[in-house]
mmCIF file of C-alpha atoms in Angstrom:
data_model
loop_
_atom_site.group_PDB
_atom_site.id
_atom_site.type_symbol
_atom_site.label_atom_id
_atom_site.label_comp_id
_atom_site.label_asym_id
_atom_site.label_seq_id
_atom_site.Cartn_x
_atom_site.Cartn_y
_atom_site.Cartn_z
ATOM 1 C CA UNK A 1 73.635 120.877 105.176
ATOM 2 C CA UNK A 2 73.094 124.469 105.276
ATOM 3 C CA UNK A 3 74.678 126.448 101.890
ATOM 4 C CA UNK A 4 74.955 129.691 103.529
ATOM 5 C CA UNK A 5 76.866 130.798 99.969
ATOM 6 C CA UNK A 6 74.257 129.986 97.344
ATOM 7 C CA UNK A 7 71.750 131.591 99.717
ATOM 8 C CA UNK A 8 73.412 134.105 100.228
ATOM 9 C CA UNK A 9 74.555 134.949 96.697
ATOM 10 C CA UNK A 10 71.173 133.723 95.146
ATOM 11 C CA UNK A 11 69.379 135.889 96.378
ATOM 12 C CA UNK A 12 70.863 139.205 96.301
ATOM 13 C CA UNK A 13 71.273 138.527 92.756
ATOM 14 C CA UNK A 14 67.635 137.667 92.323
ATOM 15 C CA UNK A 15 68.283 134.435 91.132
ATOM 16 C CA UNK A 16 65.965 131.077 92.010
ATOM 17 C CA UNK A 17 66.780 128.902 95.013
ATOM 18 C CA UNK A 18 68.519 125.992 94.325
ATOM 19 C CA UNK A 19 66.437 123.528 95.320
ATOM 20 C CA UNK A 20 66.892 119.547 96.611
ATOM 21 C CA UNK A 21 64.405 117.809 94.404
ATOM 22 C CA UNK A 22 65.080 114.552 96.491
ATOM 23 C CA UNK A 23 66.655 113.008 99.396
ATOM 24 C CA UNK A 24 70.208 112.503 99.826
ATOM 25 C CA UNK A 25 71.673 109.088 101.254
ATOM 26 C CA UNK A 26 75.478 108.746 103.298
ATOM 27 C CA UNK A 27 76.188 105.065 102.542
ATOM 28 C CA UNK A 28 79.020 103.904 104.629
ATOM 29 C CA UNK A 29 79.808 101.266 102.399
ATOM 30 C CA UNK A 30 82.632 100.143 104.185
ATOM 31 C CA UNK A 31 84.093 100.743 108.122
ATOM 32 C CA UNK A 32 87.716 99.945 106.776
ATOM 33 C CA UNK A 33 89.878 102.739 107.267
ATOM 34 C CA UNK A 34 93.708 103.745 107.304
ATOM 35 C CA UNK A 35 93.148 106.194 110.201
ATOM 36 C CA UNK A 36 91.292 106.121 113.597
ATOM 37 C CA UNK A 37 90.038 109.769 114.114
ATOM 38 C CA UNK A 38 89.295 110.981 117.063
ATOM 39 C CA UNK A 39 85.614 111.947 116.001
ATOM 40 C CA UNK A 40 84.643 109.156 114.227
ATOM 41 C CA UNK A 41 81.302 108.280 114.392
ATOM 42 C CA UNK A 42 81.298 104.889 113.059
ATOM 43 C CA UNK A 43 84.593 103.931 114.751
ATOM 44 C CA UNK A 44 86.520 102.530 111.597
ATOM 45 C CA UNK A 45 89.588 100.504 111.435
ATOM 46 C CA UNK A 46 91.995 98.984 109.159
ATOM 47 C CA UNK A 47 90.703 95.610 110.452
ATOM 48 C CA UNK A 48 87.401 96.110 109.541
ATOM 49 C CA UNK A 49 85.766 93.048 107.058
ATOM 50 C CA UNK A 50 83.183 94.560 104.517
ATOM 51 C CA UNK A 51 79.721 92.732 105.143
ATOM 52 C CA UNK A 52 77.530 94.163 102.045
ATOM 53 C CA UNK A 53 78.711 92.526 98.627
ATOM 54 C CA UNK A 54 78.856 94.103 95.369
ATOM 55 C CA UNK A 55 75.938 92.610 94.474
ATOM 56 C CA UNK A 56 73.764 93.512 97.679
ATOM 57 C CA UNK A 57 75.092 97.300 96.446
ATOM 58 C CA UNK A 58 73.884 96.836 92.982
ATOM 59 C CA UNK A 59 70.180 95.402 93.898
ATOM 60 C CA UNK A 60 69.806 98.318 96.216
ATOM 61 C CA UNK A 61 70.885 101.484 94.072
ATOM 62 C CA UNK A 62 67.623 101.503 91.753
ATOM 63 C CA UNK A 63 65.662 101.100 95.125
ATOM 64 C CA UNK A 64 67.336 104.181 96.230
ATOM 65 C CA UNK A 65 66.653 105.866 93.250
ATOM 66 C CA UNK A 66 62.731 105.103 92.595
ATOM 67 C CA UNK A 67 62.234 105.809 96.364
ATOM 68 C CA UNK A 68 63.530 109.873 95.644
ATOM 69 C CA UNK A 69 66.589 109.298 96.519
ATOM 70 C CA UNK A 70 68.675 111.859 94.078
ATOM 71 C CA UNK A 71 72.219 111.815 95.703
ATOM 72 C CA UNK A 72 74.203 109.472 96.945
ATOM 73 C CA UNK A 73 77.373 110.201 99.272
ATOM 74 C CA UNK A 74 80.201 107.813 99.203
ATOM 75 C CA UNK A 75 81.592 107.438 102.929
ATOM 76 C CA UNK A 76 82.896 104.673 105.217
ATOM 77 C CA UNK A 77 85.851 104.145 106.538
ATOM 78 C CA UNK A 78 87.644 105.016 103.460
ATOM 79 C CA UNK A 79 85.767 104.449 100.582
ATOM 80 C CA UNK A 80 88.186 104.183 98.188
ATOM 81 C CA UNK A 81 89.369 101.183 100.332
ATOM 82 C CA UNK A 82 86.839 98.820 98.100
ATOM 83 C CA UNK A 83 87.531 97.764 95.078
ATOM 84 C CA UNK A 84 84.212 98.395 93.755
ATOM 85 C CA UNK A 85 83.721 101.586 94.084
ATOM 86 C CA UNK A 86 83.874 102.547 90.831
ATOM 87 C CA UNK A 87 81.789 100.286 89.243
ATOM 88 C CA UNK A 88 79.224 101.311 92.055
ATOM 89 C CA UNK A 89 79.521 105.039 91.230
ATOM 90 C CA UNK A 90 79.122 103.802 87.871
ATOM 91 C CA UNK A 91 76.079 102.060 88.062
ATOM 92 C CA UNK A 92 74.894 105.456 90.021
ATOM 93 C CA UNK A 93 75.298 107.455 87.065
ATOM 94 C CA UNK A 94 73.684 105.405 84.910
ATOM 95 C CA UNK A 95 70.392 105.594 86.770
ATOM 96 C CA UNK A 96 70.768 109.243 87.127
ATOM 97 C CA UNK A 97 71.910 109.168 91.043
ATOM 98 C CA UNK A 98 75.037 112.096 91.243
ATOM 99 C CA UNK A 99 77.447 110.866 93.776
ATOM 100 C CA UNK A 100 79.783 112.764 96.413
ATOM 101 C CA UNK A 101 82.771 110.896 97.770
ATOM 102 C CA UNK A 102 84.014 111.677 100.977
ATOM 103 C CA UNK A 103 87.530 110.450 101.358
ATOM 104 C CA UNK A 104 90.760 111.019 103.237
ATOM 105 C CA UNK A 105 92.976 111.473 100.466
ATOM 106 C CA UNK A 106 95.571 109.049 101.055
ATOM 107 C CA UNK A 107 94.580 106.493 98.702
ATOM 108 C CA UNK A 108 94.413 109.535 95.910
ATOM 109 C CA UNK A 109 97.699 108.867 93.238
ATOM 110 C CA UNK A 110 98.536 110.263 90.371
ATOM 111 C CA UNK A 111 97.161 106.472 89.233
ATOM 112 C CA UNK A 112 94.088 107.178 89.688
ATOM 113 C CA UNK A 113 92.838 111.019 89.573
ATOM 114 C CA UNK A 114 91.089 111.029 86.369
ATOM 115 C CA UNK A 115 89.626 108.252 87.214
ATOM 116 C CA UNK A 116 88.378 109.576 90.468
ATOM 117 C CA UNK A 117 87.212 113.106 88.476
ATOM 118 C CA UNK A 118 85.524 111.557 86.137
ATOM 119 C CA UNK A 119 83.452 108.880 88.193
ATOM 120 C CA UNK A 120 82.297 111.638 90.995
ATOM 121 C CA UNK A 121 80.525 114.371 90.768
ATOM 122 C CA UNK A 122 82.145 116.233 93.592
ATOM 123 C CA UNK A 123 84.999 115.112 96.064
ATOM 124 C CA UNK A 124 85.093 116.362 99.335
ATOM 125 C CA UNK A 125 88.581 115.588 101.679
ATOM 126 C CA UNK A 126 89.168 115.675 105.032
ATOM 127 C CA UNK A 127 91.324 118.752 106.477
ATOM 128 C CA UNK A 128 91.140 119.129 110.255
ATOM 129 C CA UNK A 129 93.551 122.100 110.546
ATOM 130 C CA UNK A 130 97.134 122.971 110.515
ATOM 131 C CA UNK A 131 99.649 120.122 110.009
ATOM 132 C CA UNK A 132 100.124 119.066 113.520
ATOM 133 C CA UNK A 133 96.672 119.540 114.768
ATOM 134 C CA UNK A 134 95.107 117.663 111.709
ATOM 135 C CA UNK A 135 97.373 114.770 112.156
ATOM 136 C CA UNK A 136 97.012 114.442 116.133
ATOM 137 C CA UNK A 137 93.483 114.146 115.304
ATOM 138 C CA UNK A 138 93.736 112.084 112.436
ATOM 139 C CA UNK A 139 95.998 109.667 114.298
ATOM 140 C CA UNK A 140 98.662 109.322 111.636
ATOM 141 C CA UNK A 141 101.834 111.697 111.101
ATOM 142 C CA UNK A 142 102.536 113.267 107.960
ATOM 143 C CA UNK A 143 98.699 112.758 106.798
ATOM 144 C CA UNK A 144 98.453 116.006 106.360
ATOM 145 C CA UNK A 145 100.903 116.596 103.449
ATOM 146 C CA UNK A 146 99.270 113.887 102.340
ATOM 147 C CA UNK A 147 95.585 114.686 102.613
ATOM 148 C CA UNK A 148 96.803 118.191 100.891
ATOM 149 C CA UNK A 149 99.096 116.924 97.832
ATOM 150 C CA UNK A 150 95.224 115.268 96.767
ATOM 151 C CA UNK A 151 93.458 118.314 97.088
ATOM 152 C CA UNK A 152 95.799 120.059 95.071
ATOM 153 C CA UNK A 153 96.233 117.106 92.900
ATOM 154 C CA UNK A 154 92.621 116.537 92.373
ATOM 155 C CA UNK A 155 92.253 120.305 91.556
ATOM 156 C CA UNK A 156 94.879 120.796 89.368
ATOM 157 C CA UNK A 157 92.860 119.406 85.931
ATOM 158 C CA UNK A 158 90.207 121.902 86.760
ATOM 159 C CA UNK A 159 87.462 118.959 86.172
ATOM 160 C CA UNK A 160 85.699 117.856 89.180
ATOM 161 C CA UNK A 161 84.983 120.630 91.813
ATOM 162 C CA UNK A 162 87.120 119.231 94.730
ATOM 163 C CA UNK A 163 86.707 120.630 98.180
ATOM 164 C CA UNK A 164 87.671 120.321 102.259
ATOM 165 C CA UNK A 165 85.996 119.043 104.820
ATOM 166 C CA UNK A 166 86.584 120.197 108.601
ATOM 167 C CA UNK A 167 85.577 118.881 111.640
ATOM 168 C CA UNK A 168 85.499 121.774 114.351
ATOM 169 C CA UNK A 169 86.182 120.860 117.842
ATOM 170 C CA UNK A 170 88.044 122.238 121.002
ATOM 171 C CA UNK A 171 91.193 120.470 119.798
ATOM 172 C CA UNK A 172 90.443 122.491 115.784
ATOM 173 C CA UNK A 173 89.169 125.151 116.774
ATOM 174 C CA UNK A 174 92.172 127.622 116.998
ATOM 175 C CA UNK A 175 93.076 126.244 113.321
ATOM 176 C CA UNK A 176 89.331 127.704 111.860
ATOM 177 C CA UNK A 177 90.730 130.766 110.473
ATOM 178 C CA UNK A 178 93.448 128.656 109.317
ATOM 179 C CA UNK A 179 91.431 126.507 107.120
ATOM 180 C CA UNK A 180 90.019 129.330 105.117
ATOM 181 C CA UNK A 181 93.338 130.908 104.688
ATOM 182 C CA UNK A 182 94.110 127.743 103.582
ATOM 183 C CA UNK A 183 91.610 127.521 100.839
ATOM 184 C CA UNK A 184 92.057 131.174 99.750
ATOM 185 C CA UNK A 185 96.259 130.273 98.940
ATOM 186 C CA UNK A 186 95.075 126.722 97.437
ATOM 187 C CA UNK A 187 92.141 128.309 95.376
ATOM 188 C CA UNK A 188 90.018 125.365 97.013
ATOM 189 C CA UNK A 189 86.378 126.095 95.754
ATOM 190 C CA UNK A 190 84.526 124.822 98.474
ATOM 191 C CA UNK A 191 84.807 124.529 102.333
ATOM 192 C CA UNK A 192 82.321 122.286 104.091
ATOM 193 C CA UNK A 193 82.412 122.835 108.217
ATOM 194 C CA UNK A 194 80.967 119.934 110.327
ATOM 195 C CA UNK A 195 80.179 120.596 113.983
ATOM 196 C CA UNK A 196 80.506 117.576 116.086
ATOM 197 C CA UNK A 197 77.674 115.181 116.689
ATOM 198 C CA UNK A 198 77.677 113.034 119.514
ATOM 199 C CA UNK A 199 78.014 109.528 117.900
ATOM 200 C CA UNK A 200 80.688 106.928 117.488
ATOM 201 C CA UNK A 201 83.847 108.371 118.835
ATOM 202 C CA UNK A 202 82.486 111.730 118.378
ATOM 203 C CA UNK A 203 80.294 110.628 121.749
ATOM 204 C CA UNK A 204 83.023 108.934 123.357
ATOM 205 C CA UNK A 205 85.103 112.159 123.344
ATOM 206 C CA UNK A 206 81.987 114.464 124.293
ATOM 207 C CA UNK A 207 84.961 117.116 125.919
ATOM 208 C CA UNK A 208 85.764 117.822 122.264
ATOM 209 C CA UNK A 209 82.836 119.941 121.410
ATOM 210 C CA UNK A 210 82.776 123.086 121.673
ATOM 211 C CA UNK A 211 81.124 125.495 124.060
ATOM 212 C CA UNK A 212 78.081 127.675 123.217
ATOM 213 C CA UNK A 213 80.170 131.358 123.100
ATOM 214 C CA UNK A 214 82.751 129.365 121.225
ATOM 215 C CA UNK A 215 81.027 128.144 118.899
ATOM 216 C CA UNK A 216 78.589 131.812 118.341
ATOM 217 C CA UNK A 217 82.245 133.000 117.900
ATOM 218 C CA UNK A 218 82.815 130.246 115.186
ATOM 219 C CA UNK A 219 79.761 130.274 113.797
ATOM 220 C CA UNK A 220 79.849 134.652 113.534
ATOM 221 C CA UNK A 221 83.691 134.411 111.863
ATOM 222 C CA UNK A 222 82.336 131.923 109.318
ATOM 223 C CA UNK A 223 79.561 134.076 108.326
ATOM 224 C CA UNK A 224 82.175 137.170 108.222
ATOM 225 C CA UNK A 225 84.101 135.192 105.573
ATOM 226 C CA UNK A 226 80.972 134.183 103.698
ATOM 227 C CA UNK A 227 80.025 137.939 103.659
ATOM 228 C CA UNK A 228 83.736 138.807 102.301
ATOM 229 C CA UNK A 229 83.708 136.388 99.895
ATOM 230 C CA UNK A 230 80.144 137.359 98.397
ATOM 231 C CA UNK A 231 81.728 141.225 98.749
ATOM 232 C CA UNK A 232 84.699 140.451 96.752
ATOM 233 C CA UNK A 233 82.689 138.311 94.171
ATOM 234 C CA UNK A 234 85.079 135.173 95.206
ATOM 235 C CA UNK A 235 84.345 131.857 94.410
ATOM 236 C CA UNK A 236 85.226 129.680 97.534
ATOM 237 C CA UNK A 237 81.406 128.138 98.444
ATOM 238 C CA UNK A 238 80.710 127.803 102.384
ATOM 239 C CA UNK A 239 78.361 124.973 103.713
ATOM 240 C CA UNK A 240 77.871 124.653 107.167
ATOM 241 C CA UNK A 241 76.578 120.989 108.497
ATOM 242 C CA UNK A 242 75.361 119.277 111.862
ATOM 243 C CA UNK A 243 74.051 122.664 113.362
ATOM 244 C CA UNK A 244 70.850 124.241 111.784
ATOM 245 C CA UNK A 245 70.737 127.108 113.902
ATOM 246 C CA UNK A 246 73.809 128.627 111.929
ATOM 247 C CA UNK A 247 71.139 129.646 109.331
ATOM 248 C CA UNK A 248 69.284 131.756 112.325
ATOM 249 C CA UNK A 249 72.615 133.683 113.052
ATOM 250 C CA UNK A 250 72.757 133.845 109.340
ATOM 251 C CA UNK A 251 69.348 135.277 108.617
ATOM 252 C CA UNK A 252 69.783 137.955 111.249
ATOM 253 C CA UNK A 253 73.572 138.752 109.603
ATOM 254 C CA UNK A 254 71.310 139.065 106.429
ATOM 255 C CA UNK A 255 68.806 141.491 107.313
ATOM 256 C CA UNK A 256 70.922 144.081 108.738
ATOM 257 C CA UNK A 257 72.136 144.161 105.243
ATOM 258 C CA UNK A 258 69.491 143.379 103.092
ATOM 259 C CA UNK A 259 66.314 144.520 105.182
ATOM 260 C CA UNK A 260 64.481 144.871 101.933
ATOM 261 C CA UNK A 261 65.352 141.110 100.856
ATOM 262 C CA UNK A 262 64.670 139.693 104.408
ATOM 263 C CA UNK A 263 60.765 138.548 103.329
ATOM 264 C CA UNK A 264 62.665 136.377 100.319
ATOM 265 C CA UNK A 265 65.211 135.058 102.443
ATOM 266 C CA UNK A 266 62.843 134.048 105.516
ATOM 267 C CA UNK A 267 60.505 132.283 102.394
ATOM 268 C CA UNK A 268 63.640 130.324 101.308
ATOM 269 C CA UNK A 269 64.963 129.417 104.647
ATOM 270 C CA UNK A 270 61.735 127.722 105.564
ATOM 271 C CA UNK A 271 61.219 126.170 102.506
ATOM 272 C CA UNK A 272 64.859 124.995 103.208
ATOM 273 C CA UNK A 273 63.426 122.843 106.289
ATOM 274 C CA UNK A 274 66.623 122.534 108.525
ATOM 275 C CA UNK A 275 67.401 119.467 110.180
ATOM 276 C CA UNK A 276 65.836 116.659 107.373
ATOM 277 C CA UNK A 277 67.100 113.785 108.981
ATOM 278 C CA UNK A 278 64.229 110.807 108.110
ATOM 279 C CA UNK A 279 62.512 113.295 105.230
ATOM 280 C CA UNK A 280 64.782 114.451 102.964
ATOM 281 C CA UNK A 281 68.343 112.743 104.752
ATOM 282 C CA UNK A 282 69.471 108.824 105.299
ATOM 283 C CA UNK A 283 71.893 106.349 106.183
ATOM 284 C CA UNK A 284 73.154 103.198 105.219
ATOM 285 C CA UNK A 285 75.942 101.679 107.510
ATOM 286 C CA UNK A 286 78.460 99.315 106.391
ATOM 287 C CA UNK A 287 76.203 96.331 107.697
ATOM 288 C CA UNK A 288 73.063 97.748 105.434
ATOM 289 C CA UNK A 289 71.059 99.032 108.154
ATOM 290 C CA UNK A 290 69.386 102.309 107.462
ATOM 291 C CA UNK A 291 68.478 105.077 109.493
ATOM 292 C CA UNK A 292 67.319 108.933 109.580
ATOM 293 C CA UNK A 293 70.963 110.071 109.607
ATOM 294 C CA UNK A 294 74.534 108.422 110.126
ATOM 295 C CA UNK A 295 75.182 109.454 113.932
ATOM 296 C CA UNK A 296 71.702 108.436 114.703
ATOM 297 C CA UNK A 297 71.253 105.934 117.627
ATOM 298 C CA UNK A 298 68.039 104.071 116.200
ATOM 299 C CA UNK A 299 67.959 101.882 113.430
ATOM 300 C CA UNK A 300 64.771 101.928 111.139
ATOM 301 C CA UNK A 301 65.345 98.517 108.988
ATOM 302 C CA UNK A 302 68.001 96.718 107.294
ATOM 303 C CA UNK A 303 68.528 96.287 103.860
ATOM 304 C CA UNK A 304 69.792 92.802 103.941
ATOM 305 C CA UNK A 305 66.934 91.215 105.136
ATOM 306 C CA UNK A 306 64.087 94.135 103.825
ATOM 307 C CA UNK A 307 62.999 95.848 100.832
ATOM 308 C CA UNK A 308 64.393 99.533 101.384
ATOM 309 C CA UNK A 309 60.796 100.831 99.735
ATOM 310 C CA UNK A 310 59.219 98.916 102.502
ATOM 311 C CA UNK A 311 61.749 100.966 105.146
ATOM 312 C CA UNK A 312 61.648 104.535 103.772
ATOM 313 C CA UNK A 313 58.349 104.532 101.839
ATOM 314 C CA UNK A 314 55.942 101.536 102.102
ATOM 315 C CA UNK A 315 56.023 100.716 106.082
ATOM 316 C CA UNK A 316 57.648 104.370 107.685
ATOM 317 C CA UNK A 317 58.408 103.315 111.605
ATOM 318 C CA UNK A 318 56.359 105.459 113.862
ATOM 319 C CA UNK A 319 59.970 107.115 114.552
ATOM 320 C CA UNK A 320 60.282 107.840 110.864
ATOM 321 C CA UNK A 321 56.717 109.251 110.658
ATOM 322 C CA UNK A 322 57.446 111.478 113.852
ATOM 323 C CA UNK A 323 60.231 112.733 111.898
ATOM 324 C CA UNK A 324 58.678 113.758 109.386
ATOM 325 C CA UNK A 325 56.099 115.855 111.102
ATOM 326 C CA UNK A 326 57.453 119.576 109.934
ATOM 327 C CA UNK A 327 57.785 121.287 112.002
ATOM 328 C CA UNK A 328 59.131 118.577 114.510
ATOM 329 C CA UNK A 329 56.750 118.540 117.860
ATOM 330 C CA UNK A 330 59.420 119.000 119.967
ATOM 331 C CA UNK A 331 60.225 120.184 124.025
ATOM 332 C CA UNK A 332 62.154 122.588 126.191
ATOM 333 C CA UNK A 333 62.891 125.616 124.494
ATOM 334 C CA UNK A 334 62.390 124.100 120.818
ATOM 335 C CA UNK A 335 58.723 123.928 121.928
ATOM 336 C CA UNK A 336 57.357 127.866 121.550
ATOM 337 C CA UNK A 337 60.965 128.667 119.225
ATOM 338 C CA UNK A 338 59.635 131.463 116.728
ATOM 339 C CA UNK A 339 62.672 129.904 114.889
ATOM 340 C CA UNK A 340 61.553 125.903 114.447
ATOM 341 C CA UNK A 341 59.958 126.222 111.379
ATOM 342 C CA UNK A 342 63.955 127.169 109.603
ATOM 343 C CA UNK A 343 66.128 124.695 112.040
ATOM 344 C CA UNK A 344 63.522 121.919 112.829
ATOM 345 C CA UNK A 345 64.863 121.404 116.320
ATOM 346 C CA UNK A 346 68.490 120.636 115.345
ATOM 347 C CA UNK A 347 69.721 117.336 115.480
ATOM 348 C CA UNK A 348 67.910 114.537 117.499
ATOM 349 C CA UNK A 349 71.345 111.939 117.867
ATOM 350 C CA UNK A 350 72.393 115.173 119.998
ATOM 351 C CA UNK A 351 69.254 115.508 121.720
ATOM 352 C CA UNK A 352 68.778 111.645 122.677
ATOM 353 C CA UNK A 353 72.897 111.457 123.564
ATOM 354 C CA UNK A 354 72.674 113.843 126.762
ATOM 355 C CA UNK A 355 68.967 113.872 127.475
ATOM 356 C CA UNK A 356 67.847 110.039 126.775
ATOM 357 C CA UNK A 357 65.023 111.805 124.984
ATOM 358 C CA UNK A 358 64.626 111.449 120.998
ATOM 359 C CA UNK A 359 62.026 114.969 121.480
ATOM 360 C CA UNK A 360 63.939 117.114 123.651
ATOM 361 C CA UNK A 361 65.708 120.508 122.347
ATOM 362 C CA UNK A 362 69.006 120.044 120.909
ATOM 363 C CA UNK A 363 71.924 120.582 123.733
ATOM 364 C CA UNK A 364 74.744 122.622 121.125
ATOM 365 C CA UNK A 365 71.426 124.905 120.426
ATOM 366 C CA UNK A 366 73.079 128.396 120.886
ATOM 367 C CA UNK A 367 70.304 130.574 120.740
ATOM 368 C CA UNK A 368 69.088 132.065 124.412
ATOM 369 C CA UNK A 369 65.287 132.200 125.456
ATOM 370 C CA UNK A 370 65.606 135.888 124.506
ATOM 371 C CA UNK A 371 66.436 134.980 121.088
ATOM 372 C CA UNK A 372 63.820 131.983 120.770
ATOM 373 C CA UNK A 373 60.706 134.181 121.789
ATOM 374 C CA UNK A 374 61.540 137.178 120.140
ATOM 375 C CA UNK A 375 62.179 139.264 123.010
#
């Protein structure tokens, strides 16, 4: 994830970086689900049986946790689909884990709010554009309204910060500007944009993503708003996920501004690391396998049948320990990128999807040669 806001913000005001002491884990703890989303990357369904137990959950958290593992992301399917997701968040914040939840909003009531505010730290739900794009995309009619009355909901006690989540595509694309007009009339503090990663259904319906002057043209209008926002001193938070090179375009925005912070902001950038998937970023599916990040097509272990300090810590894979390398040894135009040590090469899932090659530059990569060497 790339918090173009707090950097931004941070350091014009001179204030320290906000730093991830830790590694975060997305634990699809279920692939049940009320919708079936066109970019799904773990293909949920309503059908879907829950394989890990409550108690395989419980044995596993304090593994997580002496293994540096600081935050924990609730995702499936639908989370809030399992009945014991409470007592899991719970048991979380006992051992000092702070936990996300990523949810669709339909199962959000009036019933259970507080509940949901006071268990998470943060909530972030799904809002993939205008009403009819969002729920063509979503698969179910009238989701939006749905999606939207827990946002507001969720908001409304002023607990909990409680954010959107958008997934931009072809098919969202036109509704971009919408979203943040959106969050400006509904005082939403935070707007997360995922670009598509080719995994699940996500790689099924490859047409979706965008192309490269698209998504430059994306990419420069989110940075705009981010710029306004800082400007007018407004407190709507922008975090950018799935495409590292965003903080490039970024750190160029910056400089033309702030040529006399760009040494501070390079320094934080790279300390930053970009793509972390395998060092500071995991996954655990719904069956308890884990790997270096949830579209990932390579598993590293499996928490059923192996002790997760022996996965991440103990016995690294030699995939794991390539990952780690920083920056990543990597080909094509990744190789001599004056860039690599901010992005890290982008995502690999990408990379291994369209060239069968784990190493290879990643294909959304916007940036020209030009831009790469300098010239």
């Amino acid at each position: 994830m790339f918090r173009l806001s707090n950097l931004l913000n941070s350091v014009v005001a001179g204030r320290p970086a906000r730093v991830l002491d830790g590694s975060i884990a997305i634990w699809n703890f279920t692939n049940r689900c009320n919708l079936s989303c066109l970019h799904c990357y773990s293909k949920a369904d309503l059908d879907a049986v829950d394989t890990l137990t409550t108690e395989d959950i419980m044995d596993t958290l304090p593994k997580l946790k002496a293994n540096g593992v600081k935050f924990i992301i609730f995702s499936g399917g639908e989370p809030l689909t399992r009945k014991d997701i409470y007592d899991i968040a719970a048991k979380c914040k006992e051992i000092g884990i702070v936990t996300y939840l990523s949810t669709n909003g339909l199962y959000v009531k009036k019933s259970n709010a507080l509940k949901i505010l006071d268990t998470f730290d943060y909530v972030g739900i799904s809002i993939d554009g205008s009403e009819k794009v969002h729920d063509a995309f979503r698969g179910l009619e009238g989701s939006f309204v749905e999606s939207m009355k827990a946002v507001d909901l969720l908001n409304s006690y002023g607990k909990t910060k409680v954010g959107i989540r958008f997934t931009i595509t072809k098919d969202t694309y036109d509704d971009l500007e919408f979203i943040f007009d959106l969050a400006e009339k509904h005082s939403i503090p935070k707007i997360y944009i995922s670009h598509l990663v080719y995994s699940g259904r996500g790689l099924e319906n490859l047409e979706m993503d965008l192309t490269k002057e698209q998504r430059i043209r994306a990419v420069d209008f989110i940075l705009d708003k981010a710029f306004e926002y800082h400007d007018e001193n407004r407190d709507i938070e922008i975090v950018t996920g799935n495409m590292e090179m965003d903080a490039i375009l970024f750190y160029d925005r910056f400089v033309e501004r702030y040529p006399e912070l760009a040494d501070e902001m390079k320094s934080r950038l790279i300390a930053w690391g970009g793509n972390s998937a395998g060092r500071k970023l995991l996954n655990i599916d719904s069956e308890g396998f884990v790997k270096p990040d949830p579209f990932f097509p390579l598993k590293i272990g499996n928490i059923l049948n192996q002790d997760f300090t022996d996965i991440w810590t103990s016995e690294p894979t030699e995939l794991l320990q390539k990952l780690r390398v920083y920056p990543r040894e990597l080909s094509g135009k990744c190789k001599a990128c004056q860039y690599l040590n901010i992005c890290n090469g982008g995502s690999r899932s990408r990379a291994y999807a369209i060239y069968g090659d784990m190493w290879a530059e990643d294909p959304s990569c916007y940036l020209s040669i030009e831009q790469t060497k300098g010239v």
